Amino acid sequence: MAKFALLVEMKAKPGKEAEVEAFLAKEASLVKGEPGTLTWHAAKIEGEPGVYRVFDTFGDETAREAHLNGEAGQEFVDKAGELFLKAKISRLQVVAHK
């Protein structure tokens, strides 16, 4: 059961949207190998060019930390300056779910 989550809010640099979407697809493939990451979704905001969100869930804090410090998390840190005007990571506690 998901108890912890991350919400990553990103604004792509102008002209970098295609690169951001390719990067997010690669991140999805990396996250598939993380047993503690329960769900992972990347989306772009309709009507707001270059605005993206990632929402992922974890059963415990250990899994969330493993994700942040793992290959996908490290790649995000490495590429953020190249791809994004701004990026914000929020740590969430899940209070209800379906």
PDB file of C-alpha atoms in Angstrom:
ATOM      1  CA  MET A   1       0.000   0.000   0.000  1.00  0.00           C
ATOM      2  CA  ALA A   2       1.279   3.467  -0.891  1.00  0.00           C
ATOM      3  CA  LYS A   3       2.096   5.577   2.145  1.00  0.00           C
ATOM      4  CA  PHE A   4       4.625   8.011   0.703  1.00  0.00           C
ATOM      5  CA  ALA A   5       4.854   9.877  -2.599  1.00  0.00           C
ATOM      6  CA  LEU A   6       6.792  12.441  -4.575  1.00  0.00           C
ATOM      7  CA  LEU A   7       5.415  15.190  -6.774  1.00  0.00           C
ATOM      8  CA  VAL A   8       7.952  16.645  -9.186  1.00  0.00           C
ATOM      9  CA  GLU A   9       6.915  19.873 -10.926  1.00  0.00           C
ATOM     10  CA  MET A  10       8.995  20.912 -13.940  1.00  0.00           C
ATOM     11  CA  LYS A  11       9.060  23.707 -16.508  1.00  0.00           C
ATOM     12  CA  ALA A  12      11.045  22.854 -19.645  1.00  0.00           C
ATOM     13  CA  LYS A  13      13.473  25.307 -21.160  1.00  0.00           C
ATOM     14  CA  PRO A  14      12.062  26.731 -24.414  1.00  0.00           C
ATOM     15  CA  GLY A  15      12.577  24.303 -27.285  1.00  0.00           C
ATOM     16  CA  LYS A  16      13.486  21.410 -24.955  1.00  0.00           C
ATOM     17  CA  GLU A  17      10.021  19.801 -24.770  1.00  0.00           C
ATOM     18  CA  ALA A  18      10.875  16.860 -27.048  1.00  0.00           C
ATOM     19  CA  GLU A  19      14.069  16.225 -25.064  1.00  0.00           C
ATOM     20  CA  VAL A  20      12.139  16.364 -21.795  1.00  0.00           C
ATOM     21  CA  GLU A  21       9.617  13.825 -23.049  1.00  0.00           C
ATOM     22  CA  ALA A  22      12.394  11.486 -24.243  1.00  0.00           C
ATOM     23  CA  PHE A  23      14.120  11.925 -20.878  1.00  0.00           C
ATOM     24  CA  LEU A  24      10.905  11.076 -18.995  1.00  0.00           C
ATOM     25  CA  ALA A  25      10.423   7.952 -21.132  1.00  0.00           C
ATOM     26  CA  LYS A  26      13.953   6.860 -20.207  1.00  0.00           C
ATOM     27  CA  GLU A  27      13.256   7.589 -16.535  1.00  0.00           C
ATOM     28  CA  ALA A  28      10.173   5.347 -16.753  1.00  0.00           C
ATOM     29  CA  SER A  29      12.323   2.467 -18.000  1.00  0.00           C
ATOM     30  CA  LEU A  30      14.791   2.968 -15.129  1.00  0.00           C
ATOM     31  CA  VAL A  31      12.031   3.100 -12.515  1.00  0.00           C
ATOM     32  CA  LYS A  32      10.636  -0.252 -13.733  1.00  0.00           C
ATOM     33  CA  GLY A  33      13.669  -1.854 -12.073  1.00  0.00           C
ATOM     34  CA  GLU A  34      12.914  -0.330  -8.653  1.00  0.00           C
ATOM     35  CA  PRO A  35      10.919  -2.839  -6.603  1.00  0.00           C
ATOM     36  CA  GLY A  36      10.012  -0.220  -3.978  1.00  0.00           C
ATOM     37  CA  THR A  37       8.477   2.234  -6.451  1.00  0.00           C
ATOM     38  CA  LEU A  38       4.819   1.220  -6.536  1.00  0.00           C
ATOM     39  CA  THR A  39       3.591   3.650  -9.215  1.00  0.00           C
ATOM     40  CA  TRP A  40       5.270   6.249 -11.414  1.00  0.00           C
ATOM     41  CA  HIS A  41       3.457   8.612 -13.769  1.00  0.00           C
ATOM     42  CA  ALA A  42       4.818  11.416 -15.942  1.00  0.00           C
ATOM     43  CA  ALA A  43       2.428  13.881 -17.575  1.00  0.00           C
ATOM     44  CA  LYS A  44       2.352  17.221 -19.314  1.00  0.00           C
ATOM     45  CA  ILE A  45      -0.173  19.847 -18.324  1.00  0.00           C
ATOM     46  CA  GLU A  46      -2.743  20.483 -21.057  1.00  0.00           C
ATOM     47  CA  GLY A  47      -2.780  24.071 -22.245  1.00  0.00           C
ATOM     48  CA  GLU A  48       0.527  24.913 -20.534  1.00  0.00           C
ATOM     49  CA  PRO A  49       3.369  24.268 -22.983  1.00  0.00           C
ATOM     50  CA  GLY A  50       6.517  22.895 -21.375  1.00  0.00           C
ATOM     51  CA  VAL A  51       4.923  22.163 -17.982  1.00  0.00           C
ATOM     52  CA  TYR A  52       5.345  18.604 -16.690  1.00  0.00           C
ATOM     53  CA  ARG A  53       4.617  16.638 -13.523  1.00  0.00           C
ATOM     54  CA  VAL A  54       5.826  13.303 -12.179  1.00  0.00           C
ATOM     55  CA  PHE A  55       3.918  11.550  -9.407  1.00  0.00           C
ATOM     56  CA  ASP A  56       5.261   8.382  -7.841  1.00  0.00           C
ATOM     57  CA  THR A  57       4.339   6.342  -4.799  1.00  0.00           C
ATOM     58  CA  PHE A  58       6.164   4.148  -2.277  1.00  0.00           C
ATOM     59  CA  GLY A  59       5.233   1.804   0.533  1.00  0.00           C
ATOM     60  CA  ASP A  60       7.780   3.232   2.950  1.00  0.00           C
ATOM     61  CA  GLU A  61      10.379   5.957   3.397  1.00  0.00           C
ATOM     62  CA  THR A  62      13.225   3.538   2.655  1.00  0.00           C
ATOM     63  CA  ALA A  63      11.832   2.896  -0.833  1.00  0.00           C
ATOM     64  CA  ARG A  64      11.352   6.615  -1.471  1.00  0.00           C
ATOM     65  CA  GLU A  65      14.945   7.341  -0.441  1.00  0.00           C
ATOM     66  CA  ALA A  66      16.212   4.458  -2.597  1.00  0.00           C
ATOM     67  CA  HIS A  67      14.404   6.000  -5.566  1.00  0.00           C
ATOM     68  CA  LEU A  68      15.775   9.488  -4.918  1.00  0.00           C
ATOM     69  CA  ASN A  69      19.316   8.149  -4.523  1.00  0.00           C
ATOM     70  CA  GLY A  70      19.066   5.552  -7.299  1.00  0.00           C
ATOM     71  CA  GLU A  71      19.901   5.728 -10.980  1.00  0.00           C
ATOM     72  CA  ALA A  72      16.708   7.555 -12.018  1.00  0.00           C
ATOM     73  CA  GLY A  73      17.023  10.127  -9.239  1.00  0.00           C
ATOM     74  CA  GLN A  74      20.681  10.750 -10.017  1.00  0.00           C
ATOM     75  CA  GLU A  75      19.967  11.149 -13.716  1.00  0.00           C
ATOM     76  CA  PHE A  76      17.280  13.716 -12.885  1.00  0.00           C
ATOM     77  CA  VAL A  77      19.779  15.736 -10.846  1.00  0.00           C
ATOM     78  CA  ASP A  78      22.371  15.493 -13.624  1.00  0.00           C
ATOM     79  CA  LYS A  79      19.981  16.625 -16.399  1.00  0.00           C
ATOM     80  CA  ALA A  80      17.835  19.177 -14.547  1.00  0.00           C
ATOM     81  CA  GLY A  81      20.005  22.196 -15.389  1.00  0.00           C
ATOM     82  CA  GLU A  82      20.105  21.277 -19.063  1.00  0.00           C
ATOM     83  CA  LEU A  83      16.391  20.593 -19.514  1.00  0.00           C
ATOM     84  CA  PHE A  84      14.435  22.688 -17.020  1.00  0.00           C
ATOM     85  CA  LEU A  85      13.958  26.358 -16.180  1.00  0.00           C
ATOM     86  CA  LYS A  86      12.739  25.189 -12.793  1.00  0.00           C
ATOM     87  CA  ALA A  87      12.064  21.932 -11.016  1.00  0.00           C
ATOM     88  CA  LYS A  88      10.522  21.391  -7.599  1.00  0.00           C
ATOM     89  CA  ILE A  89      10.321  18.100  -5.693  1.00  0.00           C
ATOM     90  CA  SER A  90       7.689  17.797  -2.959  1.00  0.00           C
ATOM     91  CA  ARG A  91       7.638  14.934  -0.454  1.00  0.00           C
ATOM     92  CA  LEU A  92       4.086  13.789   0.231  1.00  0.00           C
ATOM     93  CA  GLN A  93       2.374  11.468   2.695  1.00  0.00           C
ATOM     94  CA  VAL A  94      -0.553   9.602   1.172  1.00  0.00           C
ATOM     95  CA  VAL A  95      -3.699  10.111   3.275  1.00  0.00           C
ATOM     96  CA  ALA A  96      -6.240   8.342   1.043  1.00  0.00           C
ATOM     97  CA  HIS A  97      -6.225   6.246  -2.114  1.00  0.00           C
ATOM     98  CA  LYS A  98      -8.418   4.070  -4.280  1.00  0.00           C
TER      99      LYS A  98
END
